CSV table of C-alpha atoms in Angstrom, one decimal:
chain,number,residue,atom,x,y,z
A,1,UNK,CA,-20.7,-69.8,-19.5
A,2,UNK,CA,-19.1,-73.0,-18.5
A,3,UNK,CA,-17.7,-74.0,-15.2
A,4,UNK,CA,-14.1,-73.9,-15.2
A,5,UNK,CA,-12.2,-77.4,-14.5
A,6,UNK,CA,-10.4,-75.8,-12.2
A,7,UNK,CA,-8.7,-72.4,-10.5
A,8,UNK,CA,-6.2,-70.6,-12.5
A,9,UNK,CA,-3.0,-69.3,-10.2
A,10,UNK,CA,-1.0,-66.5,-10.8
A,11,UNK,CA,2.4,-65.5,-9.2
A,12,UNK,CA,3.1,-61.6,-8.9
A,13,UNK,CA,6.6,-60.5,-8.7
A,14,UNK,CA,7.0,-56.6,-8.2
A,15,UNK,CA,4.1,-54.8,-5.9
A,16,UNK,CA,4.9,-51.1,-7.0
A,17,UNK,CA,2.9,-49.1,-9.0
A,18,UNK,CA,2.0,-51.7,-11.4
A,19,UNK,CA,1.7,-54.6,-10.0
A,20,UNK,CA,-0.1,-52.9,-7.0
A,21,UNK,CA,-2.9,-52.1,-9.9
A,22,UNK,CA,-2.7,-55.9,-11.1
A,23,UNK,CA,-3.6,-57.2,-7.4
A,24,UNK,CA,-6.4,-55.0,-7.5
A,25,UNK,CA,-7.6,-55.7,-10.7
A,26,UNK,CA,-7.8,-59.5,-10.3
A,27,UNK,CA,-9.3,-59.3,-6.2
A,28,UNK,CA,-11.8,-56.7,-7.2
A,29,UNK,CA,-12.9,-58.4,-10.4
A,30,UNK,CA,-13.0,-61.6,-10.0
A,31,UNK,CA,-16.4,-62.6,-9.9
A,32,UNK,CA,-16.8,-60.5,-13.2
A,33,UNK,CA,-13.9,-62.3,-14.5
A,34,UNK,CA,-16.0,-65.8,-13.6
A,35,UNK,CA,-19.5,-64.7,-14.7
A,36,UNK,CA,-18.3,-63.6,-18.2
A,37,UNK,CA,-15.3,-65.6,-19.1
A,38,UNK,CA,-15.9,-69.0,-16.5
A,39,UNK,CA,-12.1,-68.2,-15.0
A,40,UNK,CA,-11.8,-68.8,-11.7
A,41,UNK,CA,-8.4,-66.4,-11.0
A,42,UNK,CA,-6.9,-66.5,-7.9
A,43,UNK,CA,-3.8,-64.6,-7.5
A,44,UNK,CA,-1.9,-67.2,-5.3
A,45,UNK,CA,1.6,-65.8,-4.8
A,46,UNK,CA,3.3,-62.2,-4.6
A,47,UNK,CA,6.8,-61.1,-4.1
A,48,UNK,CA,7.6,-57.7,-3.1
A,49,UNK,CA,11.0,-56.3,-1.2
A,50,UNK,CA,8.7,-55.7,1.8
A,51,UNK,CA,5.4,-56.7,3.3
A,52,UNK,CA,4.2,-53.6,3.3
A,53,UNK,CA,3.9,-53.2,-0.2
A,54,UNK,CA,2.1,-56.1,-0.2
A,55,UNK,CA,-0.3,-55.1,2.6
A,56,UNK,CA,-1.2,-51.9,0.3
A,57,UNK,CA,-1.8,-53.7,-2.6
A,58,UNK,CA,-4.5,-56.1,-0.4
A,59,UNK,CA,-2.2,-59.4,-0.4
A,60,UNK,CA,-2.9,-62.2,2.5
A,61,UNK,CA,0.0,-62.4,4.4
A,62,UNK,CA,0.6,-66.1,3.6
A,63,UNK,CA,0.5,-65.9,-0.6
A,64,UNK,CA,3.6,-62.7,0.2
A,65,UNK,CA,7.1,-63.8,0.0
A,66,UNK,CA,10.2,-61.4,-0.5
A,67,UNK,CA,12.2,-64.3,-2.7
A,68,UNK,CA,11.4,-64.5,-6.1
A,69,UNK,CA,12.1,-68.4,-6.3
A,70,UNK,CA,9.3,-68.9,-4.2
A,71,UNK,CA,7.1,-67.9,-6.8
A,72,UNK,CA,8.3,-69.1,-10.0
A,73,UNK,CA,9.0,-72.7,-8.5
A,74,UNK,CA,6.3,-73.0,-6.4
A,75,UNK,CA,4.2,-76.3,-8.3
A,76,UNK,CA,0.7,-74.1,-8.1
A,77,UNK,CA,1.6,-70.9,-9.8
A,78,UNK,CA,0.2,-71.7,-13.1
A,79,UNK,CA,1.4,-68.0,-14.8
A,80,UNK,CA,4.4,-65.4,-13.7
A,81,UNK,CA,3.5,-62.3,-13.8
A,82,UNK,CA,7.3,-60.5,-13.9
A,83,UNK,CA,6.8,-56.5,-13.2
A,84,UNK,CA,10.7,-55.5,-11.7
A,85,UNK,CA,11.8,-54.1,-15.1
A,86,UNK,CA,15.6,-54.2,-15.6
A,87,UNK,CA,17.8,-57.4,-17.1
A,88,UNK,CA,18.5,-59.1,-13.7
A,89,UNK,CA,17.2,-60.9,-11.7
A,90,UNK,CA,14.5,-60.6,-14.6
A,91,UNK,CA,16.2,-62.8,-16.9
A,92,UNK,CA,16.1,-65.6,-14.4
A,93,UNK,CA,12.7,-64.7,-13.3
A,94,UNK,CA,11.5,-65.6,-17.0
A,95,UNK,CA,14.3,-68.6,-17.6
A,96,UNK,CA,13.5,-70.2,-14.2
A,97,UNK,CA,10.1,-69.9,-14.4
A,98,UNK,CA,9.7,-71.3,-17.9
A,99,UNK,CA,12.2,-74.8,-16.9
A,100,UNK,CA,9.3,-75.0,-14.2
A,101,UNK,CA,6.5,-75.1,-16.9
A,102,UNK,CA,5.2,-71.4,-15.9
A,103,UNK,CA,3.8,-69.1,-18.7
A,104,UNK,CA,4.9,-65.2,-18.1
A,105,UNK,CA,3.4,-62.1,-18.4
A,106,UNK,CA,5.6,-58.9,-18.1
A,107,UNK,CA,5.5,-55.4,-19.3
A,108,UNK,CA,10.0,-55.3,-19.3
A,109,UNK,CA,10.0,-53.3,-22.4
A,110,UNK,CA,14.1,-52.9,-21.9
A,111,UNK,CA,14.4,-56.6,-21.6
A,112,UNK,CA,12.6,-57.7,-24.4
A,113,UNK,CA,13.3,-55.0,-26.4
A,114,UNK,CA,16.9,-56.5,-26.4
A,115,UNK,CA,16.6,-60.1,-25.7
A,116,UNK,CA,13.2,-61.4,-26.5
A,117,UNK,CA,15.0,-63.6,-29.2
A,118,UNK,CA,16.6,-66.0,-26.9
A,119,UNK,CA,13.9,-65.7,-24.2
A,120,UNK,CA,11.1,-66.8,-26.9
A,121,UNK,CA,13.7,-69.6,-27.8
A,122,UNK,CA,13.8,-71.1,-24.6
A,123,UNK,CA,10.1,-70.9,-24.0
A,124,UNK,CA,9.6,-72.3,-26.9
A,125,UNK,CA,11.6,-75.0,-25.5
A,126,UNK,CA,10.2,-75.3,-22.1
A,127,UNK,CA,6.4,-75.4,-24.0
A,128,UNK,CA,5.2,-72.2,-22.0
A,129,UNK,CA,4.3,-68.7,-23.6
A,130,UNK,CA,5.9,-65.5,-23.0
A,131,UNK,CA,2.9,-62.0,-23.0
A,132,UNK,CA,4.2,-58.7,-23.1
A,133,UNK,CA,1.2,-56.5,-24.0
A,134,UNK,CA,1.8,-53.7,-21.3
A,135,UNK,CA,5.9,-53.5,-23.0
A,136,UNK,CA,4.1,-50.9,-25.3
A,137,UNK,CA,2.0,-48.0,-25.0
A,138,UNK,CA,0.9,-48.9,-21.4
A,139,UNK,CA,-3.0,-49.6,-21.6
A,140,UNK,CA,-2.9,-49.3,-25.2
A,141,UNK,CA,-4.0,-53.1,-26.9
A,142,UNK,CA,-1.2,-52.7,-29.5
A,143,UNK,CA,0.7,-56.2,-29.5
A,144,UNK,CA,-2.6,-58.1,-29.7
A,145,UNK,CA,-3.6,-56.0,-32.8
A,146,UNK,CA,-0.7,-56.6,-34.5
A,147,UNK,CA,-0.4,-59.9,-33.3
A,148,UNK,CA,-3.8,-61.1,-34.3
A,149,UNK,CA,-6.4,-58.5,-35.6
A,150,UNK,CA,-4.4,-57.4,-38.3
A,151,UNK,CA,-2.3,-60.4,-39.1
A,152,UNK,CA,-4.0,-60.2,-42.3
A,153,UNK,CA,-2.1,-57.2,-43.7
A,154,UNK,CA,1.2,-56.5,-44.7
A,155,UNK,CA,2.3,-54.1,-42.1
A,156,UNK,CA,3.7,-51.3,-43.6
A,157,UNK,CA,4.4,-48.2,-41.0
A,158,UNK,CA,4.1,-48.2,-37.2
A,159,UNK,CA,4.5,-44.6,-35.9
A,160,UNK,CA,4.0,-43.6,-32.0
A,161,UNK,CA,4.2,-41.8,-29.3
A,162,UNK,CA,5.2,-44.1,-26.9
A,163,UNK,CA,6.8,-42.1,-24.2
A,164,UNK,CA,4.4,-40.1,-22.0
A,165,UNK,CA,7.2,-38.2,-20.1
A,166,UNK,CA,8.5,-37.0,-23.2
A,167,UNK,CA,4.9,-36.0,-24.5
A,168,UNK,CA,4.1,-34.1,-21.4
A,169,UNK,CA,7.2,-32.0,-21.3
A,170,UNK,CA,7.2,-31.6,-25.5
A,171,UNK,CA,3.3,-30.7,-24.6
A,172,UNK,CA,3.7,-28.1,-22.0
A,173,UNK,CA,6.7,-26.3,-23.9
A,174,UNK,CA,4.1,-25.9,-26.5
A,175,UNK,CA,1.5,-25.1,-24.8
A,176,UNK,CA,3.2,-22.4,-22.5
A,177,UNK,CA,6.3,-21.5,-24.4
A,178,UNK,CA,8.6,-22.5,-21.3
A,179,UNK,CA,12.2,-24.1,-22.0
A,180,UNK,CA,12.6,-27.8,-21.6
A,181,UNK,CA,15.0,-27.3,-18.1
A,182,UNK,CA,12.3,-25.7,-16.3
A,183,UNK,CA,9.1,-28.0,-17.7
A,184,UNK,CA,11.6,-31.2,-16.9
A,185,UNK,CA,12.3,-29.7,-13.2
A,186,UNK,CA,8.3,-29.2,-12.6
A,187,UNK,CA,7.6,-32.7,-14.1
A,188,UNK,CA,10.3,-34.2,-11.8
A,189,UNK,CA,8.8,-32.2,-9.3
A,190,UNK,CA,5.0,-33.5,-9.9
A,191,UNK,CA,6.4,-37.3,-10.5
A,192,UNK,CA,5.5,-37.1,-14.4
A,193,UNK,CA,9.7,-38.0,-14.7
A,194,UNK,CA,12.1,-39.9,-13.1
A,195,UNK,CA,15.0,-38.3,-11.1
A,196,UNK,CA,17.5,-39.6,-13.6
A,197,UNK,CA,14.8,-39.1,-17.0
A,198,UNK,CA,17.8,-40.6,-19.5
A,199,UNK,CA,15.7,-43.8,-20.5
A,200,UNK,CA,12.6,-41.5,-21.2
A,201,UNK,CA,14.9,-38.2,-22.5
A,202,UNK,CA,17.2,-39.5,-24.4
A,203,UNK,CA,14.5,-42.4,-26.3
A,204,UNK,CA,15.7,-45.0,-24.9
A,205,UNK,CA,12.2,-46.3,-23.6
A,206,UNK,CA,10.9,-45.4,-26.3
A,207,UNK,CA,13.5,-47.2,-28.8
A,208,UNK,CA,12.6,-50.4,-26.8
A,209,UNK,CA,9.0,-50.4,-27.5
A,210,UNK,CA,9.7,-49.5,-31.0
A,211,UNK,CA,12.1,-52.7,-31.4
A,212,UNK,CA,9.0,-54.8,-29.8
A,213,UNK,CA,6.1,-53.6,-32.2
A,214,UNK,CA,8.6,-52.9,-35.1
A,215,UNK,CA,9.5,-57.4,-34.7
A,216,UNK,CA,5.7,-58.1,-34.6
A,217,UNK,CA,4.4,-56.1,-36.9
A,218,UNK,CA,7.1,-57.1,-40.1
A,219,UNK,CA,8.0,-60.4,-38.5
A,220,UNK,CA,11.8,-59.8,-38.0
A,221,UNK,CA,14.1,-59.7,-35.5
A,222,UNK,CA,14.7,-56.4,-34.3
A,223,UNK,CA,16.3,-55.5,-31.1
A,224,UNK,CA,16.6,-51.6,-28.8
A,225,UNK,CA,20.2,-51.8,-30.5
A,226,UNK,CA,18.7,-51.6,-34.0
A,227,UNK,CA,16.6,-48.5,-33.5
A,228,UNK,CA,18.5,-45.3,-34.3
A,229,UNK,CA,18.2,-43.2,-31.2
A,230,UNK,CA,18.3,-39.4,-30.1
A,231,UNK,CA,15.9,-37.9,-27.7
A,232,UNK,CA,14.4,-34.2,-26.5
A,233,UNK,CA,17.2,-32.1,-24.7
A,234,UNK,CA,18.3,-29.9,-27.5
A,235,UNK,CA,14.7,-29.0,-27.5
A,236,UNK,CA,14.0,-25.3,-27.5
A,237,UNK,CA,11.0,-23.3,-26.7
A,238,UNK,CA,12.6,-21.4,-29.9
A,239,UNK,CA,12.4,-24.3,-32.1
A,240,UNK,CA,9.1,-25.4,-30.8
A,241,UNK,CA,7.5,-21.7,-31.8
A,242,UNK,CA,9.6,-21.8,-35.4
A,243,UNK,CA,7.5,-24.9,-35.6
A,244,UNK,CA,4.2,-23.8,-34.9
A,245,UNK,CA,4.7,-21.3,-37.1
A,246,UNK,CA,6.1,-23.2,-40.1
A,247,UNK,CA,2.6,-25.2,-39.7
A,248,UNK,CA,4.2,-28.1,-37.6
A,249,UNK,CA,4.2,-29.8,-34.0
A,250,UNK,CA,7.5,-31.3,-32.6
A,251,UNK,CA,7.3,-34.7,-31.2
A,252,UNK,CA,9.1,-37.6,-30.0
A,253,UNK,CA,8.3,-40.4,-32.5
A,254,UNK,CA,9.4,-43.8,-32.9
A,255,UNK,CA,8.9,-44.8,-36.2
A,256,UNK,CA,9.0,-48.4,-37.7
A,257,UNK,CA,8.8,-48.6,-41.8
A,258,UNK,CA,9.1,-51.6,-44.4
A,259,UNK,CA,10.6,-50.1,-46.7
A,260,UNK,CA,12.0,-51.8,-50.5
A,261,UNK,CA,15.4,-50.6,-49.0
A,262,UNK,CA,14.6,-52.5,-45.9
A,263,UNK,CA,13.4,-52.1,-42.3
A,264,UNK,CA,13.8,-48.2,-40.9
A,265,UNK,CA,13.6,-48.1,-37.4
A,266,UNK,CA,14.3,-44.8,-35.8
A,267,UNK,CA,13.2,-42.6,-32.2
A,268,UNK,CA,13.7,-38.6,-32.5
A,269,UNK,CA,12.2,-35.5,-32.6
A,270,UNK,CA,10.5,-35.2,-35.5
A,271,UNK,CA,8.1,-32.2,-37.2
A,272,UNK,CA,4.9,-33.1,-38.3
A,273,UNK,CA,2.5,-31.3,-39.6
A,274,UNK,CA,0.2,-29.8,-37.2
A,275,UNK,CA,-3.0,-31.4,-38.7
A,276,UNK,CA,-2.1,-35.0,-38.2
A,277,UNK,CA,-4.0,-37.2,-36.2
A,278,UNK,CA,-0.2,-38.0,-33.9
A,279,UNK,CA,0.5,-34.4,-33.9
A,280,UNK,CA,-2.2,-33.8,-31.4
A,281,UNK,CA,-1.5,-36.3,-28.8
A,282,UNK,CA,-1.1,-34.2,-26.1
A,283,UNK,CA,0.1,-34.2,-22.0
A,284,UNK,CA,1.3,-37.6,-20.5
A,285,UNK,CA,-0.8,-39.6,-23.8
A,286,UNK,CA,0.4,-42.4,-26.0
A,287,UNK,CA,-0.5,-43.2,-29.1
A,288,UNK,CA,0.3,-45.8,-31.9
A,289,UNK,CA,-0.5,-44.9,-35.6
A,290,UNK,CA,-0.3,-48.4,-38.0
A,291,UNK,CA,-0.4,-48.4,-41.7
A,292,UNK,CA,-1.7,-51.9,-43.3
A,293,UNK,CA,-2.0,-52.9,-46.7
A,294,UNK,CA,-5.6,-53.7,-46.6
A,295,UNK,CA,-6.6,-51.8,-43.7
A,296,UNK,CA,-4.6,-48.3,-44.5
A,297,UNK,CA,-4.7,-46.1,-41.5
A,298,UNK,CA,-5.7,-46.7,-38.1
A,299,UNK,CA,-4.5,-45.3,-34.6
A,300,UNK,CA,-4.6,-46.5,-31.1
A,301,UNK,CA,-4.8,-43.9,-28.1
A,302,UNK,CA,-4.6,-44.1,-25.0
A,303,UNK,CA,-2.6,-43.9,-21.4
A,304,UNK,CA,0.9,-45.2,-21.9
A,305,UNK,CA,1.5,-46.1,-18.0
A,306,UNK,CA,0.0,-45.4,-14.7
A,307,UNK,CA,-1.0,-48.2,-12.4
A,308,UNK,CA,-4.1,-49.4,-13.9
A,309,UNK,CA,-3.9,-48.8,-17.6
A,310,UNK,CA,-0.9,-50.5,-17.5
A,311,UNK,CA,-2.9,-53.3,-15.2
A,312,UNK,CA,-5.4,-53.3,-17.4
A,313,UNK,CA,-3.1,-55.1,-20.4
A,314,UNK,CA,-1.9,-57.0,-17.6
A,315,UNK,CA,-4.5,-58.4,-17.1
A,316,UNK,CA,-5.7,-58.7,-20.4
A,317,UNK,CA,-2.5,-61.3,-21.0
A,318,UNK,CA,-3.3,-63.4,-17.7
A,319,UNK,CA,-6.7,-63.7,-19.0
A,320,UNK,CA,-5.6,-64.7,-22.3
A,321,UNK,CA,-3.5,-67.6,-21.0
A,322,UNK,CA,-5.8,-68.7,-18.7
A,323,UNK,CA,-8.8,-69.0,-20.7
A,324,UNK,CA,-7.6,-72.6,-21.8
A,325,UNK,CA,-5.8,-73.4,-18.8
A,326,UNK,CA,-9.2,-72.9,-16.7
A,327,UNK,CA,-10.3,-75.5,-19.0
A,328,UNK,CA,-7.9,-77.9,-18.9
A,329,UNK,CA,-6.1,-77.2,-21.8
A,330,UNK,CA,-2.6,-76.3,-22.1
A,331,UNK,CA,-1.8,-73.0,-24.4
A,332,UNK,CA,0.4,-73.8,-27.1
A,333,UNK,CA,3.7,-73.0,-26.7
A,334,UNK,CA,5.5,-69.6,-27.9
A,335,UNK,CA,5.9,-69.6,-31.8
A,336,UNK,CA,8.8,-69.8,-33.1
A,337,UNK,CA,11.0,-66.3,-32.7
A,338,UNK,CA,11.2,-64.3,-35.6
A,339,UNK,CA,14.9,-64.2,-37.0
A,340,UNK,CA,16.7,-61.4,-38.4
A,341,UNK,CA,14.7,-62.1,-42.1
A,342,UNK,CA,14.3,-58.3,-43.3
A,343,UNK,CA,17.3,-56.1,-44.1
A,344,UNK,CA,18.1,-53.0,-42.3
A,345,UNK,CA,17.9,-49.7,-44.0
A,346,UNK,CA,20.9,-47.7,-42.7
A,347,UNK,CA,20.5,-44.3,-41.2
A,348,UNK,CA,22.2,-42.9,-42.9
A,349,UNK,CA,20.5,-43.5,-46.4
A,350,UNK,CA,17.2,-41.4,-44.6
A,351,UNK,CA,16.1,-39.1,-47.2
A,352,UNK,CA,14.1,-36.4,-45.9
A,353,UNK,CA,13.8,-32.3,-45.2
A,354,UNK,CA,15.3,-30.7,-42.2
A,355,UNK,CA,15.2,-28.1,-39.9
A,356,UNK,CA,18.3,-26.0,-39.2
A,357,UNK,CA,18.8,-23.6,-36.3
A,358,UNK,CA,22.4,-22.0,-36.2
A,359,UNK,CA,23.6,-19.7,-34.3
A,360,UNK,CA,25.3,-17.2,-37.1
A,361,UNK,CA,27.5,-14.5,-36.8
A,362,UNK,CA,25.7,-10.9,-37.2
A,363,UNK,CA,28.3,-10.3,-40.0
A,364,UNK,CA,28.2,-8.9,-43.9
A,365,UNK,CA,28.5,-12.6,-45.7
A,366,UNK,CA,27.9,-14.7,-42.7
A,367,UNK,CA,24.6,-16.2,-44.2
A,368,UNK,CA,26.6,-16.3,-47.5
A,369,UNK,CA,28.8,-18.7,-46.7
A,370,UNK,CA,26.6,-21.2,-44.6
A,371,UNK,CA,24.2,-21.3,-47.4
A,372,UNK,CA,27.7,-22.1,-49.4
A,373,UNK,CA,28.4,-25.3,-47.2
A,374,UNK,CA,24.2,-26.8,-47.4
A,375,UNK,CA,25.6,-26.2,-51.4
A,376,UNK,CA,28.9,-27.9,-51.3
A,377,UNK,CA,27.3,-31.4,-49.6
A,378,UNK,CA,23.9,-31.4,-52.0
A,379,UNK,CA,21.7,-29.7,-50.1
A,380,UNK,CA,18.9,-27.1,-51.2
A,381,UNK,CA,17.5,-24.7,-48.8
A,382,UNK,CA,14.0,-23.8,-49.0
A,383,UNK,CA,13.9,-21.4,-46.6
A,384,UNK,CA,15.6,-19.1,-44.6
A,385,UNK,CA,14.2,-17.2,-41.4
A,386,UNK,CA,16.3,-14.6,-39.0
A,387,UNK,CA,15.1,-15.1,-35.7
A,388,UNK,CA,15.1,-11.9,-33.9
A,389,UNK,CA,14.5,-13.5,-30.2
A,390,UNK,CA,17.4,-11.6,-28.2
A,391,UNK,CA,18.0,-15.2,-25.6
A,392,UNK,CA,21.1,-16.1,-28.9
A,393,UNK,CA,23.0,-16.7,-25.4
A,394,UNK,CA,26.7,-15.5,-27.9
A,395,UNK,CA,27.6,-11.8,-28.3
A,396,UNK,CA,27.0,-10.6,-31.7
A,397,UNK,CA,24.9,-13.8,-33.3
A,398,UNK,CA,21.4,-14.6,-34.1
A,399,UNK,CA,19.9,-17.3,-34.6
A,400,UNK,CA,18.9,-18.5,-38.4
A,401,UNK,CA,16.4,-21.2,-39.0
A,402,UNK,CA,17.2,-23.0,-42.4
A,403,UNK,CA,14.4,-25.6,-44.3
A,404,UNK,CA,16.0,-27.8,-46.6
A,405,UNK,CA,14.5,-29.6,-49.8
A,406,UNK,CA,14.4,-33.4,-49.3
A,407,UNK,CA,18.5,-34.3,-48.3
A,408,UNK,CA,20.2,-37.3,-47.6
A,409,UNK,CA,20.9,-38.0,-43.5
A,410,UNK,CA,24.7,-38.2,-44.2
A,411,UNK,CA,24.9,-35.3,-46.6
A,412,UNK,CA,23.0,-32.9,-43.3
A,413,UNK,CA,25.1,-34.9,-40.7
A,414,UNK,CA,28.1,-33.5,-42.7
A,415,UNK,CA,27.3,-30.1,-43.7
A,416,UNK,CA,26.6,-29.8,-39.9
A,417,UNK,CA,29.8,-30.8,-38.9
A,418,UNK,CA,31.2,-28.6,-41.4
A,419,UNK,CA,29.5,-25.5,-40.0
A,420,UNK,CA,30.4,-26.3,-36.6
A,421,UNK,CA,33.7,-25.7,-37.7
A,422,UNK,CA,33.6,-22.6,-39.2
A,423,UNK,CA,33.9,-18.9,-37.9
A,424,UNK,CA,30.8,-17.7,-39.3
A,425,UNK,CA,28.9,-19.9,-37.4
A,426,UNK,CA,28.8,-19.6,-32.9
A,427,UNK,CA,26.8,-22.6,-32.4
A,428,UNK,CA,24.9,-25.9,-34.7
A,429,UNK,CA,22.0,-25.6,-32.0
A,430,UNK,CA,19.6,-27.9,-33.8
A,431,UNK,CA,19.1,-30.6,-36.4
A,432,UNK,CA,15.5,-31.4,-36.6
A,433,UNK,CA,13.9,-34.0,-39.5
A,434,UNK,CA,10.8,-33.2,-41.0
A,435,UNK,CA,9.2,-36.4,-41.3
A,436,UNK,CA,7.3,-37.2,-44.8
A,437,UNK,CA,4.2,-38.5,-43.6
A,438,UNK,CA,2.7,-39.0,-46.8
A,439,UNK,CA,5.3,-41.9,-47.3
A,440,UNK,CA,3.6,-43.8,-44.3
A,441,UNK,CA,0.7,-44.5,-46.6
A,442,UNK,CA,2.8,-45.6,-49.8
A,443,UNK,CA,1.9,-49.1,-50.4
A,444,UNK,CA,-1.5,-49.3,-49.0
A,445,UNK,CA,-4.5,-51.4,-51.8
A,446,UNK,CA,-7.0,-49.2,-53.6
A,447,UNK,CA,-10.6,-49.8,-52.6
């Protein structure tokens, strides 16, 4: 391997769990990273809201400062390294940095999942690259796949599991038939979820990293706002064991499809059935499942956060950049951003099966006349099964899963409003899709 020309400096903003792991990575590897790549890394600045952080994380006391600026304008640091999540001061972390010729690494899945567009734009500008491979699926190499290794396919379905708090509670209530209050209070308890879980709950984590992979795989513009979002709280142990039974496991999906009608982009609980490679992803686990032309299936596994998985792509990005810089070389600047080329296939035009659990009336014609209203907005029920559980919560009702044929989204959306509305019916307590997996495949070449 060839000497480098010269040391390649990195700037560290945010010393938590993640970048802690970074600082580790490059101090304890860095004669590994010289021997086998001739990159001379030297992590030469580190911001963190106190030096204590910094001390755990094995920082020298003169690289530490607790102001940003001193980092991203500071004429040495060759590459930012952004790890504070959140919109501000991130934005100006990346804009700042780039108007001082600085390349950035970050894993902010919210902020790119929204704003990458412009971001990309002004790096573009400024001739520096933005790297994002820990935004999605933590240690997983997903965004270089799609990015280069399968550049040569027409990208066709991206499907993942890319929320590990979600996984470990869906998980658990599987495994142990508990309800998703109590799992969520021991997983809050052991630090698997946040205090306030909404962003992982309620998909909105998830929905970013779907927007990310979902713009790099078809090469559009999609943004967080794009991706149709519902997440895990009306989850029940019941509907999880009327799964398991029916031959499916419950999980929380994003899915990304190019589609004739357009791009579908969607996060939710979704069936699938049990013998799919995504359905057993199990605990705090990630996992992407991509669809190529050429290629046809392939999947990608592995820890979706933690300090050093998520270090590890990191890491993997600094290297990347700094492979040329070492070198001499300057990287080329960020391509072009993708604009919004692809149409949008509305939710509301999802044709799929469902999964219905109501809460009906134990009355002579009760079943009657909900089957009447699936009828009256196009929809054919497959089948029906009286759950005899006794936890109904309402006096006098049981609960009645329903299976319908494939349905439009906007045809279930209303007959559920419509039952919701009626006498015969105490409570709509879930609206599940069953999701076709063998359309994932459509489109793929014969060998």
């Amino acid at each position: 391997m060839s000497e480098p020309l010269r040391t390649v400096n990195v700037g560290l903003i945010g010393l938590g769990t993640v970048g802690g792991g970074v600082a580790r990575l490059i101090k304890s590897h860095h004669d590994e990273y010289l021997a086998a790549y001739g990159i001379d890394l030297k992590l030469t600045r580190a911001c963190a809201l106190a030096w204590e952080q910094a001390e755990a994380a094995g920082i020298e006391r003169e690289a530490f400062t607790s102001d940003w600026h001193d980092v991203v304008t500071d004429p040495a640091v060759d590459i930012v390294v952004e790890l504070i999540g959140g919109e501000h001061p991130a934005t100006e972390i990346f804009t700042t940095a780039f108007e001082h010729g600085k390349h950035v690494v970050s894993a902010n899945k919210a902020l790119l999942g929204r704003h990458v567009e412009t971001l990309a734009k002004k790096a573009r500008a400024c001739g520096v690259q933005i790297k994002c491979e820990a935004s999605c699926g933590g240690g997983i190499p997903i965004v270089s796949t799609l990015e280069h290794d399968l550049v040569g396919n027409k990208i066709l379905t991206i499907a993942g599991i890319l929320n590990g708090t979600t996984n470990y509670i869906l998980s658990r209530m599987d495994a142990e038939g508990a309800d998703y209050a109590d799992v969520l209070a021991d997983a809050q308890a052991k630090g698997y979820a946040e205090a306030d879980p909404s962003a992982d709950v309620d998909g909105f984590d998830a929905a970013s990293k779907t927007a990310i992979l979902a713009s790099i795989g078809f090469g559009t513009r999609v943004t967080t706002d794009d991706v149709y979002q519902q997440g895990i709280r009306t989850i029940g142990a019941e509907d999880i064991a009327q799964a398991r039974e029916l031959g499916y496991t419950i999980k929380l999906l994003g899915i990304a499809r190019n589609t004739d009608a357009g791009v579908d982009v969607r996060v939710h609980p979704t069936l699938i059935p049990a013998d799919h490679m995504l359905a057993k992803v199990n605990g705090a686990m990630n996992a992407v499942y991509v669809v190529g032309d050429a290629v046809g299936e392939t999947m990608f596994y592995g820890a979706g956060a933690g300090s050093f998985p998520t270090a590890s792509a990191v890491v993997g990005d600094i290297l990347s950049l700094s492979e040329q810089i070492s070198r001499g070389v300057a990287p080329l600047p960020e391509i072009e951003p993708y604009g919004h080329n692809l149409a949008f296939k509305p939710m509301d035009e999802l044709q799929t099966k469902y999964y219905v659990r109501l809460k009906v009336a134990d009355r002579v014609g009760a079943l009657s006349e909900t089957v009447d209203i699936f009828a009256k907005h196009n929809i054919s029920i497959s089948l029906i099964n009286q759950v005899e559980d006794g936890k109904s919560g309402v006096s006098d009702a049981c609960s009645v899963i329903f299976l319908t044929h494939r349905a439009l989204e906007k045809d279930v959306q209303a007959a559920a409003a419509e039952l919701a509305s009626v006498d015969c019916v105490a409570e709509v307590a879930n609206v599940l899709r069953i999701e076709d997996v063998g359309a994932w495949t459509e489109g793929v070449m014969a060998n």
